[in-house]
Tab-separated table of C-alpha atoms in Angstrom:
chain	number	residue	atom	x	y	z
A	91	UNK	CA	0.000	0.000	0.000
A	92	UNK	CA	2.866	2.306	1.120
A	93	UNK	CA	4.323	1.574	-2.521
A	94	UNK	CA	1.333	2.368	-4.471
A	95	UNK	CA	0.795	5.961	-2.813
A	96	UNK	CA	4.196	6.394	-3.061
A	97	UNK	CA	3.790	5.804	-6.879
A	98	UNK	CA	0.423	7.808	-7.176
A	99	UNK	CA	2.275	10.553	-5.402
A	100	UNK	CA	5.394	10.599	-7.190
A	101	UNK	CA	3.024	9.956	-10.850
A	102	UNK	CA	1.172	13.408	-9.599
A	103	UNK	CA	4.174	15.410	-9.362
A	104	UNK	CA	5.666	14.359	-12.467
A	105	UNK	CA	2.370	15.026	-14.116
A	106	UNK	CA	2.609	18.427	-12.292
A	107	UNK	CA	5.969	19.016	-13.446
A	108	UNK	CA	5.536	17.681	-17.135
A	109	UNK	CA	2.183	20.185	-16.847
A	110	UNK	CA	4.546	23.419	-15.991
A	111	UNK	CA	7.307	22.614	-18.389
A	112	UNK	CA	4.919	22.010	-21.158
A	113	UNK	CA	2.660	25.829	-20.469
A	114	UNK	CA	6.101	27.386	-19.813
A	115	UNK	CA	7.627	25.957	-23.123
A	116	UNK	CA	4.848	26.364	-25.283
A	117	UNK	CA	3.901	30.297	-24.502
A	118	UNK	CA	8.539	30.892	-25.095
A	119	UNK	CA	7.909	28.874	-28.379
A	120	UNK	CA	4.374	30.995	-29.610
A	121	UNK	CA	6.635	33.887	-29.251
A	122	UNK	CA	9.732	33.153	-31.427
A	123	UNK	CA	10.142	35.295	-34.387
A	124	UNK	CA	7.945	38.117	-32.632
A	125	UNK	CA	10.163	39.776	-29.956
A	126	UNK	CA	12.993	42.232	-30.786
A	127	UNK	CA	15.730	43.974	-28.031
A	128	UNK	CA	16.956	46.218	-30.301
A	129	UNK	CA	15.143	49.825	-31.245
A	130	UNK	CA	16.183	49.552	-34.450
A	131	UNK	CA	15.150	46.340	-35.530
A	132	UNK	CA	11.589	46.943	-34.354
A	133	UNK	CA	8.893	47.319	-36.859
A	134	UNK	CA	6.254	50.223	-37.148
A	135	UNK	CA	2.943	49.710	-34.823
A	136	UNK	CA	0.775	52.536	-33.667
A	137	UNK	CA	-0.004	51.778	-30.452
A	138	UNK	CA	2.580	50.516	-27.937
A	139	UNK	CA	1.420	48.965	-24.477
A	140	UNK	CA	3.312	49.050	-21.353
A	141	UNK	CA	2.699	46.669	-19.227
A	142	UNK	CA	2.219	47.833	-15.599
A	143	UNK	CA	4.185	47.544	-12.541
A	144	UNK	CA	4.889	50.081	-9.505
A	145	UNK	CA	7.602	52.467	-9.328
A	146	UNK	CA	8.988	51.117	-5.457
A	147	UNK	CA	8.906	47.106	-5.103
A	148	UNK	CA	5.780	45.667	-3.363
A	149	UNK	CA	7.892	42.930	-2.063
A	150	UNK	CA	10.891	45.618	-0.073
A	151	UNK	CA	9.526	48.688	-0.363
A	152	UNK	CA	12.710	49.562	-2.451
A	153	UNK	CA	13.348	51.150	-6.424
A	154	UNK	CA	11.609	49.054	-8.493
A	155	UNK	CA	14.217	48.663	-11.684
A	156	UNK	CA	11.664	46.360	-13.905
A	157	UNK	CA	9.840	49.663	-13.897
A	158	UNK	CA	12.755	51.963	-14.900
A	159	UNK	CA	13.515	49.701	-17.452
A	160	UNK	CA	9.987	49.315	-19.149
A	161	UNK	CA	9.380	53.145	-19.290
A	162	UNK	CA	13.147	53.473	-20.486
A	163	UNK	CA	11.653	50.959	-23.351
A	164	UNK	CA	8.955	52.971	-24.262
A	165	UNK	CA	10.422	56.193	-24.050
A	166	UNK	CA	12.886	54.453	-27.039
A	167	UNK	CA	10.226	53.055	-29.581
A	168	UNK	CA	8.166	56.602	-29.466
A	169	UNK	CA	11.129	58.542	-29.470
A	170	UNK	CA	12.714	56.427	-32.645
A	171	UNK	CA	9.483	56.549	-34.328
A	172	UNK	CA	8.307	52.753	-33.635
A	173	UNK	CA	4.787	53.649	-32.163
A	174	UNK	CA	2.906	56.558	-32.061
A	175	UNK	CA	1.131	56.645	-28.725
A	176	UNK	CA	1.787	54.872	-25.874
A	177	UNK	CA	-0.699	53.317	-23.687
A	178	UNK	CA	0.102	52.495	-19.765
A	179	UNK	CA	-1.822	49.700	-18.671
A	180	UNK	CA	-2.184	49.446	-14.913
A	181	UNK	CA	-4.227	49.840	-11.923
A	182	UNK	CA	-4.377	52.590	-8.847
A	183	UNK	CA	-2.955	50.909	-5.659
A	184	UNK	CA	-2.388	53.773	-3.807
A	185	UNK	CA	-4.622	52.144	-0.731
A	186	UNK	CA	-2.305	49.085	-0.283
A	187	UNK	CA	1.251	48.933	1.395
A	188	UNK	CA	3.724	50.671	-1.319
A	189	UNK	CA	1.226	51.066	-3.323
A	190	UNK	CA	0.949	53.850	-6.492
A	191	UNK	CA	-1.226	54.588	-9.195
A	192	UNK	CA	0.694	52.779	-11.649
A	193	UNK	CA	-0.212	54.887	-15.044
A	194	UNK	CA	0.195	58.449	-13.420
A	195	UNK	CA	3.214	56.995	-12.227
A	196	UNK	CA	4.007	55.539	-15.977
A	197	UNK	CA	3.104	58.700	-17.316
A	198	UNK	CA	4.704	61.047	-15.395
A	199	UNK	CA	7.831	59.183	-16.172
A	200	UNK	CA	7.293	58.979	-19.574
A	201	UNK	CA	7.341	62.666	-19.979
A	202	UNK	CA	10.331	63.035	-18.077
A	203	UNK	CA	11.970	61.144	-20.756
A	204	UNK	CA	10.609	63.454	-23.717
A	205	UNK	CA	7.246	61.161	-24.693
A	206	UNK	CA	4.766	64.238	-25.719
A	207	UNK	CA	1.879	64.010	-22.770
A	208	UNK	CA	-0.854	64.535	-25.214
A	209	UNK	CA	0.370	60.756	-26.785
A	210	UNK	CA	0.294	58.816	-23.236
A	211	UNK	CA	-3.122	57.308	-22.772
A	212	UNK	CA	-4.050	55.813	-19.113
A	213	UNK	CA	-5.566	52.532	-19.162
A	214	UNK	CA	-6.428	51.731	-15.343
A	215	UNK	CA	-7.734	48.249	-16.262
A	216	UNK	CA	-4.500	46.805	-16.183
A	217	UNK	CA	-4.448	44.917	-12.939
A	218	UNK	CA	-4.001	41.658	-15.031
A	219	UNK	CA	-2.218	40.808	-18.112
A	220	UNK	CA	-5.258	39.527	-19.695
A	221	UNK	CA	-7.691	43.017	-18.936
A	222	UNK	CA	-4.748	44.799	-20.684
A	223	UNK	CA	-4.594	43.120	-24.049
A	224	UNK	CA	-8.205	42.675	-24.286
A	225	UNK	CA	-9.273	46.318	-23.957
A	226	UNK	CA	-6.540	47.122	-26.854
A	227	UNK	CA	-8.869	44.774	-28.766
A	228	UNK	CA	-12.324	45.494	-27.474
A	229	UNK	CA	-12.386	49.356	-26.239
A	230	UNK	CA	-9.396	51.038	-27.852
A	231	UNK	CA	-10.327	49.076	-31.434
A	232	UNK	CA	-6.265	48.216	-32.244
A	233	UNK	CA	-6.047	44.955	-33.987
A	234	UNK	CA	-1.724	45.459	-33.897
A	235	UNK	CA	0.618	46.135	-31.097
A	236	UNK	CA	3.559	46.674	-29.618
A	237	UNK	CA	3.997	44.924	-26.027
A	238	UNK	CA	6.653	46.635	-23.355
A	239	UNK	CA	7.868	44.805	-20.695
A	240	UNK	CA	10.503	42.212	-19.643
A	241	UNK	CA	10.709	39.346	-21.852
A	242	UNK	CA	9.290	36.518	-19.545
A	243	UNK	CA	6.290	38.904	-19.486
A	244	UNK	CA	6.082	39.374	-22.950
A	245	UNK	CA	6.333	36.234	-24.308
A	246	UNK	CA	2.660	35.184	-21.796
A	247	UNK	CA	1.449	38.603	-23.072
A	248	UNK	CA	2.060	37.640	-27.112
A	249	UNK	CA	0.108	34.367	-26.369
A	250	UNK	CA	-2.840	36.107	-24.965
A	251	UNK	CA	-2.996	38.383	-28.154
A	252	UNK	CA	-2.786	36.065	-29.977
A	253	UNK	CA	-5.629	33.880	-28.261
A	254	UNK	CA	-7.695	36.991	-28.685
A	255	UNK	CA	-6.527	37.792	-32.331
A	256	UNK	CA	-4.730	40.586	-31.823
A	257	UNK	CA	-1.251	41.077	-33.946
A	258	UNK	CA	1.321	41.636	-31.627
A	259	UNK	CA	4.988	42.019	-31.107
A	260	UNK	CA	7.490	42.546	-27.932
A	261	UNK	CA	9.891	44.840	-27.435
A	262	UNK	CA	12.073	43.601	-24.459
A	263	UNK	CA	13.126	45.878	-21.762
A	264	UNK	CA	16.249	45.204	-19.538
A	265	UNK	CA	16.112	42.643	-17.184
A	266	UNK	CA	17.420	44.415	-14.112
A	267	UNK	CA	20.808	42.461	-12.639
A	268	UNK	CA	19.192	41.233	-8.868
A	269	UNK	CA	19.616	37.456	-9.402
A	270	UNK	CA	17.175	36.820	-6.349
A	271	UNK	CA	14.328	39.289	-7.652
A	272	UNK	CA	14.979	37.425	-11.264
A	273	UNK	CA	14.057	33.977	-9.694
A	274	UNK	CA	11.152	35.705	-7.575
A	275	UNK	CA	9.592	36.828	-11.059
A	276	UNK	CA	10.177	34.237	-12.716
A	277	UNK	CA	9.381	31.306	-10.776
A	278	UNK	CA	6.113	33.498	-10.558
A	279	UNK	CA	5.727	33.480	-13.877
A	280	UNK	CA	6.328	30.052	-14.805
A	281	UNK	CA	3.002	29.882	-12.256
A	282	UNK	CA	1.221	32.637	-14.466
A	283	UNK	CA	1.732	30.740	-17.340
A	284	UNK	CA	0.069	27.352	-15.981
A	285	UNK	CA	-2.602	29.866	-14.862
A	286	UNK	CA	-2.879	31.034	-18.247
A	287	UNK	CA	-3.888	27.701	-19.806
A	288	UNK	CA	-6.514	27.301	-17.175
A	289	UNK	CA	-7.685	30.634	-17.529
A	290	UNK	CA	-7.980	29.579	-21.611
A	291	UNK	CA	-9.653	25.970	-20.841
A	292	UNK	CA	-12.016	27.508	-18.609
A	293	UNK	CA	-12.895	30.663	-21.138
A	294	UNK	CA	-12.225	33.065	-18.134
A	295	UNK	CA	-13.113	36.830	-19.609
A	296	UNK	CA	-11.484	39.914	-18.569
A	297	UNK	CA	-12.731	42.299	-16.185
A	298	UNK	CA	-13.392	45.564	-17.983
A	299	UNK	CA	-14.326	48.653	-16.254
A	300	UNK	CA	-14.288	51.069	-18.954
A	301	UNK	CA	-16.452	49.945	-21.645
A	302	UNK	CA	-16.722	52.999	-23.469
A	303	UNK	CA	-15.089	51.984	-26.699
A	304	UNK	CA	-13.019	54.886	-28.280
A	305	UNK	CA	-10.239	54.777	-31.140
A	306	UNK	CA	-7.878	57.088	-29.188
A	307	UNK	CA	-5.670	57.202	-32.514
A	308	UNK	CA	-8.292	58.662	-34.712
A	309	UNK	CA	-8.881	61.523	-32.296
A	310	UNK	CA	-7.428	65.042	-33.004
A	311	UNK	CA	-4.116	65.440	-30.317
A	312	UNK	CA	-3.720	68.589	-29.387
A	313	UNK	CA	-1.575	71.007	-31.336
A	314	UNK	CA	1.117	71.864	-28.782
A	315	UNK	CA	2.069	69.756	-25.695
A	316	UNK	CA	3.610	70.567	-22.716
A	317	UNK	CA	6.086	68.766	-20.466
A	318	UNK	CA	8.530	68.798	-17.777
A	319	UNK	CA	11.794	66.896	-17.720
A	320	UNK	CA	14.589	66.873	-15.121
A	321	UNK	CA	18.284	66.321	-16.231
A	322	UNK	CA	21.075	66.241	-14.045
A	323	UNK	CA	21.658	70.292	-14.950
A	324	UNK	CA	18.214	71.532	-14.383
A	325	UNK	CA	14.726	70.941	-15.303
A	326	UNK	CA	13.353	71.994	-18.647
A	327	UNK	CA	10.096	73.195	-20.096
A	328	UNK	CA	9.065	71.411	-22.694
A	329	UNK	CA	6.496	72.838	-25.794
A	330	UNK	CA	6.525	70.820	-28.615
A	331	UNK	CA	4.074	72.067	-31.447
A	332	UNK	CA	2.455	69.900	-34.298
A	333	UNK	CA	3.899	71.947	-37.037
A	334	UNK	CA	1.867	69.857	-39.702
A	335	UNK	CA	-1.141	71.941	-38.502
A	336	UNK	CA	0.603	75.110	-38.087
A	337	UNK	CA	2.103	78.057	-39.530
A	338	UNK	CA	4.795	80.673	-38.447
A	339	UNK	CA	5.250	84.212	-38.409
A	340	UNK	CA	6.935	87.235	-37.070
A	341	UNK	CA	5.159	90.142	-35.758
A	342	UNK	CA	7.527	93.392	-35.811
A	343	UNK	CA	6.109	96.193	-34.036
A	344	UNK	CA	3.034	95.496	-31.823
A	345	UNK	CA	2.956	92.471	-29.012
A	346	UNK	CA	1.239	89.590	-29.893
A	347	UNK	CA	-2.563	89.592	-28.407
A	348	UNK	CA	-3.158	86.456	-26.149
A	349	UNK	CA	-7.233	86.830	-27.019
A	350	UNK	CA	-6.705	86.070	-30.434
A	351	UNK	CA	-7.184	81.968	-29.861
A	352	UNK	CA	-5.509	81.450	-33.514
A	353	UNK	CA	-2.396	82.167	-31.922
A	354	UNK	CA	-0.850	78.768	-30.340
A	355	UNK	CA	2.519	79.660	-29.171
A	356	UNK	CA	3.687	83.504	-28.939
A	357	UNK	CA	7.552	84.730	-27.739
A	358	UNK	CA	10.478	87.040	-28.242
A	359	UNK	CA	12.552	86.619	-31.062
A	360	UNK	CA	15.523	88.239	-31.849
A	361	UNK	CA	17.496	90.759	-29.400
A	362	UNK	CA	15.907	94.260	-29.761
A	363	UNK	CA	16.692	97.635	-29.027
A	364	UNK	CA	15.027	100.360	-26.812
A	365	UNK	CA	13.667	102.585	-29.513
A	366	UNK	CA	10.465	100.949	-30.493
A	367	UNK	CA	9.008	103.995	-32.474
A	368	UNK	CA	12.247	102.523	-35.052
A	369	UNK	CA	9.944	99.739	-36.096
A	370	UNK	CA	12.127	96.942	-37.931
A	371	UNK	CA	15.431	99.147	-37.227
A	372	UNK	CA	15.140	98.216	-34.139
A	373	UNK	CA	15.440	94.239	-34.199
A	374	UNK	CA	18.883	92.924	-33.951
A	375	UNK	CA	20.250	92.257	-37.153
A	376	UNK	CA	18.187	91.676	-40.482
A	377	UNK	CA	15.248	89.247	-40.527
A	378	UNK	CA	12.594	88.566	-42.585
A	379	UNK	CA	8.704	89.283	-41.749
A	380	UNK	CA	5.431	88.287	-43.381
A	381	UNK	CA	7.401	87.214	-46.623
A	382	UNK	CA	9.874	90.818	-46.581
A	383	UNK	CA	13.246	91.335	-46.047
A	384	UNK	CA	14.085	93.825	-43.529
A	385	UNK	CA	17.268	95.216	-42.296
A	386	UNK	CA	18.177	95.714	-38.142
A	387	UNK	CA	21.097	96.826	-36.058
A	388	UNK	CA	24.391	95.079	-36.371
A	389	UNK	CA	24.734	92.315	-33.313
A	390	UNK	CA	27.959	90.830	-32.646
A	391	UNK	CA	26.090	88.196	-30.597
A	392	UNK	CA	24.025	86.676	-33.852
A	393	UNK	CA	26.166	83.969	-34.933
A	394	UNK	CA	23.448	81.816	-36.064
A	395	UNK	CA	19.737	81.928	-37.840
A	396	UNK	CA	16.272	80.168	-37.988
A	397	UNK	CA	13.446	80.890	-41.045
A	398	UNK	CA	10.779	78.806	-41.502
A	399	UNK	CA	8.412	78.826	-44.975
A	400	UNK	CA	5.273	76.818	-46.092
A	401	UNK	CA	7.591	75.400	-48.595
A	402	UNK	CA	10.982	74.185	-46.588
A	403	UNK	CA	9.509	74.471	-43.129
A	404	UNK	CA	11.739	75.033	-40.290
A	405	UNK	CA	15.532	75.816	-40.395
A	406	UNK	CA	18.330	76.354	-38.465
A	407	UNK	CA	21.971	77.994	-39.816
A	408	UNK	CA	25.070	78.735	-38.497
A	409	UNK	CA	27.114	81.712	-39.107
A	410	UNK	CA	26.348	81.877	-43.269
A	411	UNK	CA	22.991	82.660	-43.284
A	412	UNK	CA	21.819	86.085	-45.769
A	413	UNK	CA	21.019	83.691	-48.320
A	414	UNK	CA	18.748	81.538	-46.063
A	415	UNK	CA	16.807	84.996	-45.511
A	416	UNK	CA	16.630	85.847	-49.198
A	417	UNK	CA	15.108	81.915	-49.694
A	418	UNK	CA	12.530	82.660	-46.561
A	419	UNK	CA	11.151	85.997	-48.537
A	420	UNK	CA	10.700	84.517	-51.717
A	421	UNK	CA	9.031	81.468	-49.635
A	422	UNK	CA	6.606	84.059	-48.237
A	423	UNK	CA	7.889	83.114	-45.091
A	424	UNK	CA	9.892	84.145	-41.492
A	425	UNK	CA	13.424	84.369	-40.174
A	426	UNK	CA	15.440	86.360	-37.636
A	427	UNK	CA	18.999	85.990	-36.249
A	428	UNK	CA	20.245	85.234	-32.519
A	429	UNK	CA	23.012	83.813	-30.847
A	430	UNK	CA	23.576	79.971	-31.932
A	431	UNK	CA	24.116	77.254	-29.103
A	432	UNK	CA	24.109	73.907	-30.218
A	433	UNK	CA	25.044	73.290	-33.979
A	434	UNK	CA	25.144	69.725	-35.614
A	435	UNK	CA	24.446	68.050	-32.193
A	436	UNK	CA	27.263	70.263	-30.274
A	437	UNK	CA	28.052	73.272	-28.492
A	438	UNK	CA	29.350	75.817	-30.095
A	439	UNK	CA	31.007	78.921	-29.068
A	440	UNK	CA	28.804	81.352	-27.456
A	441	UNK	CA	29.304	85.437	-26.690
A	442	UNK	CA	27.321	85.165	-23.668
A	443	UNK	CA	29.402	83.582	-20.911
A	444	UNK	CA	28.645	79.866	-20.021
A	445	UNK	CA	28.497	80.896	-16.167
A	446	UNK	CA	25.832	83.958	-16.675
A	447	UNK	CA	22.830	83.259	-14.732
A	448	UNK	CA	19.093	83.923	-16.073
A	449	UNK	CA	16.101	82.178	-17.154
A	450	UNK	CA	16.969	80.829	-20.733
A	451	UNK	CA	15.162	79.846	-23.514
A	452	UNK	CA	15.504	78.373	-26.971
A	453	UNK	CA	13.812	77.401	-30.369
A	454	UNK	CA	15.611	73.881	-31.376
A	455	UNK	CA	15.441	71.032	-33.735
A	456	UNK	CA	14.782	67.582	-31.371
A	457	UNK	CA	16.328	64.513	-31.472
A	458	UNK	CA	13.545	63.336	-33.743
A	459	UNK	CA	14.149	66.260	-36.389
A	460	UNK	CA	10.803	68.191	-34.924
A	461	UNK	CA	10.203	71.618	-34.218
A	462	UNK	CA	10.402	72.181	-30.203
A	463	UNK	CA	11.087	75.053	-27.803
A	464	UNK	CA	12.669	74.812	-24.439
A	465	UNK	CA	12.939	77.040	-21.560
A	466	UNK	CA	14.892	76.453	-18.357
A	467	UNK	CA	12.825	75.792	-14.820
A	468	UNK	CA	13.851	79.165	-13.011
A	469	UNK	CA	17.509	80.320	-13.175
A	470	UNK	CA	20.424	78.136	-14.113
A	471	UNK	CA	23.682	78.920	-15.921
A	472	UNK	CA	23.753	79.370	-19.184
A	473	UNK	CA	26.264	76.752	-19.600
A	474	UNK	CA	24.244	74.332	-17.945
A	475	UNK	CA	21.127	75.515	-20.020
A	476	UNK	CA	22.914	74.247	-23.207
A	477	UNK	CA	24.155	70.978	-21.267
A	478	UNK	CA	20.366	70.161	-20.140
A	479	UNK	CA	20.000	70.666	-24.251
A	480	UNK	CA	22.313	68.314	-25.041
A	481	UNK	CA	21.345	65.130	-22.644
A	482	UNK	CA	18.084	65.543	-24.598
A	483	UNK	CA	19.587	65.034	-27.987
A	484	UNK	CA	18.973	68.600	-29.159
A	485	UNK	CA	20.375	69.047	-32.845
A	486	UNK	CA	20.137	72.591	-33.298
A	487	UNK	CA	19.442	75.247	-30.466
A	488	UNK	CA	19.152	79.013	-31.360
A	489	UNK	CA	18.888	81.531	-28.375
A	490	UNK	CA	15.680	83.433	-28.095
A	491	UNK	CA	15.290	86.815	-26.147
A	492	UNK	CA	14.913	86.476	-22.408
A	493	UNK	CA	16.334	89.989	-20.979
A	494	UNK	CA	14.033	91.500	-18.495
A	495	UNK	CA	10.861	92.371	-20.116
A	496	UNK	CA	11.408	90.767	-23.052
A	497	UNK	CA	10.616	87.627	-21.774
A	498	UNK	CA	6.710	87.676	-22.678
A	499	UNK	CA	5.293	84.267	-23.681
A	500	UNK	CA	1.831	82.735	-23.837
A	501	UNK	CA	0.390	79.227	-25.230
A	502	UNK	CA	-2.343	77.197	-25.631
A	503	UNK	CA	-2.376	73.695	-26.550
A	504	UNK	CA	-4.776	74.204	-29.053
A	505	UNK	CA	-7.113	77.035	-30.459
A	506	UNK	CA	-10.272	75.883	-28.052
A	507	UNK	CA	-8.705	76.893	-25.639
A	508	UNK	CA	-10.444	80.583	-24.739
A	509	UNK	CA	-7.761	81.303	-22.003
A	510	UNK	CA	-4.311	80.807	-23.106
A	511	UNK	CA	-1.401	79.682	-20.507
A	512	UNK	CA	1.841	82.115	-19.883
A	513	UNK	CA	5.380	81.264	-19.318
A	514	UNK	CA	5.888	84.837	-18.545
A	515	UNK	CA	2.665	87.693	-18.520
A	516	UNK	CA	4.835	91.159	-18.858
A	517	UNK	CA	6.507	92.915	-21.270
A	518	UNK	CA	7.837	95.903	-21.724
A	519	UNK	CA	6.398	98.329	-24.650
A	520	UNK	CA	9.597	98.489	-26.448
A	521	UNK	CA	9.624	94.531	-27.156
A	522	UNK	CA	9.401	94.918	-31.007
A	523	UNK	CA	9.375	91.578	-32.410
A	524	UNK	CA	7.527	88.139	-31.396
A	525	UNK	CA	7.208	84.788	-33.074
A	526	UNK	CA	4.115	83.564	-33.526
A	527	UNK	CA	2.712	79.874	-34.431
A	528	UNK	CA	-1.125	79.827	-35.619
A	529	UNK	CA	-3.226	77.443	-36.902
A	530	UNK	CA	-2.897	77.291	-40.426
């Protein structure tokens, strides 16, 4: 008797074990061909998800790398191009021990890294892997994705897509180094995956709260986004317009009126003198306005130029740059001169001393060859402006005015909006020249 239960016992845990290895080698084989670690190798989806975990570990209390990591991921694929929003999939455990809500958390990171806010959407359904695939199926209406997370994770995630016919791919994020969290998460996945058979056999459904279907990627984003991001020499404003939907100009005499809603973004320009009744005489070097060459004061400090036209859209020069402005005119189109900081992806030489102190502020071409203005987060030096630049893989950077009372600047992200934002509310009367972005 002692030998038969010892047999029945011993046939039940091989079964078990044969059971474990089979769900855990079947969901890493359905996944072959369909996961990629490297950015570049990634192919073009829409919509990426990222899957949700907490910033601080649930288990210690401690930095939660496997978090870092993801939104590190997904910060590359929108930033290279890969997808074009980002959905974080998660749920709000702010009422449990170390607990957060996991997409403010996502998202807040995510524009930290540069991902434009008005591209993040918050999925709070995520508290299992299953709720956040099917809601990219069944309320968001994607049929294609790309899945963020570790690659234990995505490989269970590609099988539930597609089990629910969705066509999906993985993008792996870093497997932080902690060999005993590595063995905690995945001998808890290895359980997940038996879980998921079970789930499958016994046609378990997810557990939707929001079933308000919407097609988030057929909605109209807004025209200019906002964001925040911190780098090691101060924070940064962020304003990143939509230029595909807008159109620039520069006003030359009068300040910009923040009640006209066609106006998105409005700022200083070029460097300008005191003597406003001078009209274009009075901007700092020549420049070109509503399609006409004008001529200013000589400035030692313009070493570099920016014109934008219907036809070439925006542009950024460096030292040669009188035949850029004749180009802009005949374009029908803008340009001024200022003082050039970043050319080609590096600092250049600057007049202004790298330790002077101020609130600065810049147009710039991004990382991702769009159109994007940055100011500084209070006063930092200027030298460190150009370095905070620089981490975020600023191209070109051309130095707009920010001298006291020149330093007016209002937004709005797009032209519904009745009351517009400001960066700064005063200027004095003798600011005579702004740039403006309108909706086209």
């Amino acid at each position: 008797m002692k030998k038969k239960v010892l047999v029945v016992i011993t046939f039940v845990f091989t079964l078990i074990i044969v059971v474990i290895v089979i769900c855990d080698q079947s969901v890493a084989y359905n996944a072959k061909g369909r996961l990629y670690d490297n950015v570049d190798s990634v192919p073009h989806r829409k919509v990426g998800l990222i899957l949700g975990t907490s910033p601080i570990s649930t288990w210690n209390g401690r930095r939660n790398y496997y978090f870092d990591h993801r939104i590190k991921a997904g910060a590359e694929l929108y930033k290279a191009g890969k997808v074009d929003w980002v959905v974080v999939s998660g749920d709000d455990y702010r009422n449990s021990e170390n607990g957060y809500d996991e997409p403010i958390a996502m998202r807040d990171s995510l524009i930290k890294q540069g991902v434009d806010s008005a591209r993040i959407v918050l999925d709070y359904d995520g508290s299992r892997t299953l709720n956040s695939i099917a809601k990219i199926r069944d309320v968001y209406c994607q049929d294609s994705i790309t899945i963020i997370s570790q690659k234990y994770h995505n490989e269970r995630a590609l099988y539930q897509a597609k089990h629910l016919g969705i066509d999906a791919i993985g993008f792996n994020a870093t497997i932080p180094g902690r060999r005993t969290s590595w063995w905690r998460n995945r001998g808890r996945e290895v359980l997940a995956r038996v879980k998921l058979f079970m789930d499958i056999i016994r046609g378990v459904h997810p557990d939707i709260k929001e079933p308000m279907i919407r097609d988030f990627t057929k909605t109209q984003p807004d025209v200019l986004s906002i964001s925040h991001i911190k780098t090691e020499y101060g924070d940064l404003i962020c304003l990143k317009p939509d230029m595909s939907r807008l159109q620039m100009g520069m006003v030359c005499g009068e300040i910009p009126s923040a009640e006209n809603d066609s106006i998105i973004l409005a700022f200083a320009g070029a460097f300008t003198g005191t003597d406003f009744y001078k009209g274009h005489s009075n901007v700092a070097g020549d420049h070109v306005s509503g399609g006409k060459r004008y001529k200013g004061y000589r400035c030692k400090r313009n070493t570099g130029a920016f014109t934008w036209s219907a036809k070439s859209g925006p542009q950024f020069f460096y030292k040669n740059y009188s035949s850029a402005f004749d180009r802009a005119a005949q374009e029908g189109g803008m340009g001024f001169a200022q003082e050039m900081m970043i050319h080609n992806g590096a600092a250049v030489s600057t007049t202004r001393p790298l330790g002077n102190k101020n609130v600065f502020r810049a147009l710039c071409l991004d990382a991702d060859g769009s159109l994007t203005f940055y100011e500084s987060q209070g006063t930092i030096t200027f030298g460190n402006f150009i370095n905070a630049l620089l981490t975020q893989g600023v191209k070109e950077a051309l130095y707009t005015d920010m001298g006291q009372g020149w330093n007016y600047c209002f937004y709005r992200n797009n032209n519904a909006d009745a009351t517009p934002k400001y960066l700064h509310a005063q200027s004095l009367p003798y600011a005579s020249n702004f740039i403006t972005l309108k909706i086209r």
